[in-house]
């Protein structure tokens, strides 16, 4: 099982086009770990903002009576992809992996596949 630091490092080194990654507690909005980012990508702000996105989607699914789990949420910008993957493993409910990608360098299908693999090895 991988630690938070190891998982985030893997996300930014293995996934082509990765700009930054974070593990976020969506109950509190706090990032438990971050890597990458920079002046144009504040991962603490992204963690808090994407917490609102996750909460809204979970609330909407509850109101609709949908009994399925969210695998991931994709936000597409002109130059970036923002990928949010909700964790499902034992003891990891309430957390998500956040990954920002350079749209010109990233392969979205591969990024989703690799993030799923990272999630399966992560121990929170």
CSV table of C-alpha atoms in Angstrom, one decimal:
chain,number,residue,atom,x,y,z
A,1,UNK,CA,0.0,0.0,0.0
A,2,UNK,CA,1.2,3.5,-0.9
A,3,UNK,CA,1.4,6.5,1.4
A,4,UNK,CA,-0.2,9.8,0.5
A,5,UNK,CA,3.1,11.3,-0.4
A,6,UNK,CA,4.1,8.3,-2.6
A,7,UNK,CA,0.7,8.2,-4.4
A,8,UNK,CA,0.8,12.0,-5.1
A,9,UNK,CA,4.4,11.7,-6.3
A,10,UNK,CA,3.4,8.8,-8.6
A,11,UNK,CA,0.5,10.8,-10.0
A,12,UNK,CA,2.7,13.7,-11.0
A,13,UNK,CA,5.5,11.6,-12.4
A,14,UNK,CA,3.7,8.8,-14.2
A,15,UNK,CA,0.7,10.7,-15.6
A,16,UNK,CA,1.7,12.7,-18.7
A,17,UNK,CA,0.8,16.4,-18.4
A,18,UNK,CA,0.2,16.4,-14.7
A,19,UNK,CA,0.5,19.9,-13.2
A,20,UNK,CA,-0.4,19.1,-9.6
A,21,UNK,CA,-2.2,16.6,-7.4
A,22,UNK,CA,-3.9,16.6,-4.0
A,23,UNK,CA,-5.6,14.3,-1.6
A,24,UNK,CA,-8.6,16.0,-0.1
A,25,UNK,CA,-11.0,15.4,2.7
A,26,UNK,CA,-14.3,16.5,1.3
A,27,UNK,CA,-16.0,16.8,4.7
A,28,UNK,CA,-13.5,19.6,5.8
A,29,UNK,CA,-12.2,20.8,2.4
A,30,UNK,CA,-8.7,20.4,3.7
A,31,UNK,CA,-5.9,19.0,1.5
A,32,UNK,CA,-4.1,16.1,3.3
A,33,UNK,CA,-1.3,16.3,0.9
A,34,UNK,CA,-0.3,18.2,-2.3
A,35,UNK,CA,2.4,18.1,-4.9
A,36,UNK,CA,3.0,20.5,-7.8
A,37,UNK,CA,0.9,23.4,-8.6
A,38,UNK,CA,2.4,26.9,-8.5
A,39,UNK,CA,1.4,30.5,-8.8
A,40,UNK,CA,-1.2,29.8,-11.4
A,41,UNK,CA,-2.5,26.7,-9.6
A,42,UNK,CA,-2.9,27.0,-5.8
A,43,UNK,CA,-3.7,23.5,-4.8
A,44,UNK,CA,-5.2,24.5,-1.4
A,45,UNK,CA,-7.7,26.8,-3.1
A,46,UNK,CA,-8.4,24.1,-5.7
A,47,UNK,CA,-8.9,21.5,-2.9
A,48,UNK,CA,-11.5,23.7,-1.1
A,49,UNK,CA,-13.3,24.7,-4.3
A,50,UNK,CA,-13.5,21.2,-5.6
A,51,UNK,CA,-14.9,20.1,-2.2
A,52,UNK,CA,-17.9,22.2,-3.1
A,53,UNK,CA,-18.2,20.5,-6.5
A,54,UNK,CA,-18.1,17.0,-4.8
A,55,UNK,CA,-20.6,17.9,-2.1
A,56,UNK,CA,-23.0,19.4,-4.7
A,57,UNK,CA,-22.9,16.3,-6.9
A,58,UNK,CA,-23.3,13.9,-3.9
A,59,UNK,CA,-26.3,16.0,-2.7
A,60,UNK,CA,-27.8,16.0,-6.2
A,61,UNK,CA,-27.5,12.3,-6.5
A,62,UNK,CA,-29.2,11.8,-3.2
A,63,UNK,CA,-32.1,14.1,-4.2
A,64,UNK,CA,-32.5,12.1,-7.4
A,65,UNK,CA,-32.4,8.8,-5.5
A,66,UNK,CA,-29.4,7.5,-7.5
A,67,UNK,CA,-27.8,4.6,-5.6
A,68,UNK,CA,-24.5,4.6,-7.5
A,69,UNK,CA,-21.0,5.6,-6.6
A,70,UNK,CA,-19.3,8.5,-8.3
A,71,UNK,CA,-16.1,7.2,-10.0
A,72,UNK,CA,-14.8,10.6,-11.1
A,73,UNK,CA,-15.7,14.1,-12.1
A,74,UNK,CA,-14.1,15.8,-15.0
A,75,UNK,CA,-13.9,19.6,-15.4
A,76,UNK,CA,-12.6,20.6,-18.9
A,77,UNK,CA,-11.1,24.1,-19.3
A,78,UNK,CA,-9.5,25.6,-22.4
A,79,UNK,CA,-6.0,24.6,-21.5
A,80,UNK,CA,-6.5,22.1,-18.6
A,81,UNK,CA,-8.4,19.1,-17.4
A,82,UNK,CA,-9.3,18.8,-13.7
A,83,UNK,CA,-10.0,15.3,-12.6
A,84,UNK,CA,-11.6,14.5,-9.3
A,85,UNK,CA,-11.6,10.8,-8.3
A,86,UNK,CA,-13.6,9.8,-5.2
A,87,UNK,CA,-11.9,7.1,-3.1
A,88,UNK,CA,-13.8,4.0,-2.3
A,89,UNK,CA,-11.4,1.7,-0.4
A,90,UNK,CA,-11.8,0.7,3.2
A,91,UNK,CA,-11.3,3.7,5.5
A,92,UNK,CA,-11.0,6.1,2.6
A,93,UNK,CA,-14.7,7.2,2.2
A,94,UNK,CA,-14.9,11.0,2.3
A,95,UNK,CA,-11.7,11.6,0.4
A,96,UNK,CA,-10.9,12.4,-3.2
A,97,UNK,CA,-7.8,12.6,-5.4
A,98,UNK,CA,-7.6,15.8,-7.4
A,99,UNK,CA,-5.4,16.0,-10.5
A,100,UNK,CA,-4.8,19.0,-12.7
A,101,UNK,CA,-3.5,18.2,-16.2
A,102,UNK,CA,-2.2,20.2,-19.1
A,103,UNK,CA,-4.7,19.5,-21.8
A,104,UNK,CA,-2.2,19.7,-24.6
A,105,UNK,CA,0.1,17.1,-23.1
A,106,UNK,CA,-2.3,14.8,-21.3
A,107,UNK,CA,-4.1,11.7,-22.5
A,108,UNK,CA,-7.3,11.8,-20.5
A,109,UNK,CA,-8.2,8.1,-20.9
A,110,UNK,CA,-4.7,7.1,-19.6
A,111,UNK,CA,-4.8,9.6,-16.8
A,112,UNK,CA,-8.1,8.2,-15.6
A,113,UNK,CA,-6.7,4.7,-15.8
A,114,UNK,CA,-3.5,5.5,-14.0
A,115,UNK,CA,-5.4,7.5,-11.3
A,116,UNK,CA,-7.6,4.5,-10.7
A,117,UNK,CA,-4.5,2.3,-10.2
A,118,UNK,CA,-3.0,4.9,-7.8
A,119,UNK,CA,-6.2,4.9,-5.8
A,120,UNK,CA,-6.2,1.1,-5.5
A,121,UNK,CA,-2.7,1.2,-4.0
A,122,UNK,CA,-3.3,4.2,-1.7
A,123,UNK,CA,-3.7,3.8,2.1
A,124,UNK,CA,-5.2,6.8,3.8
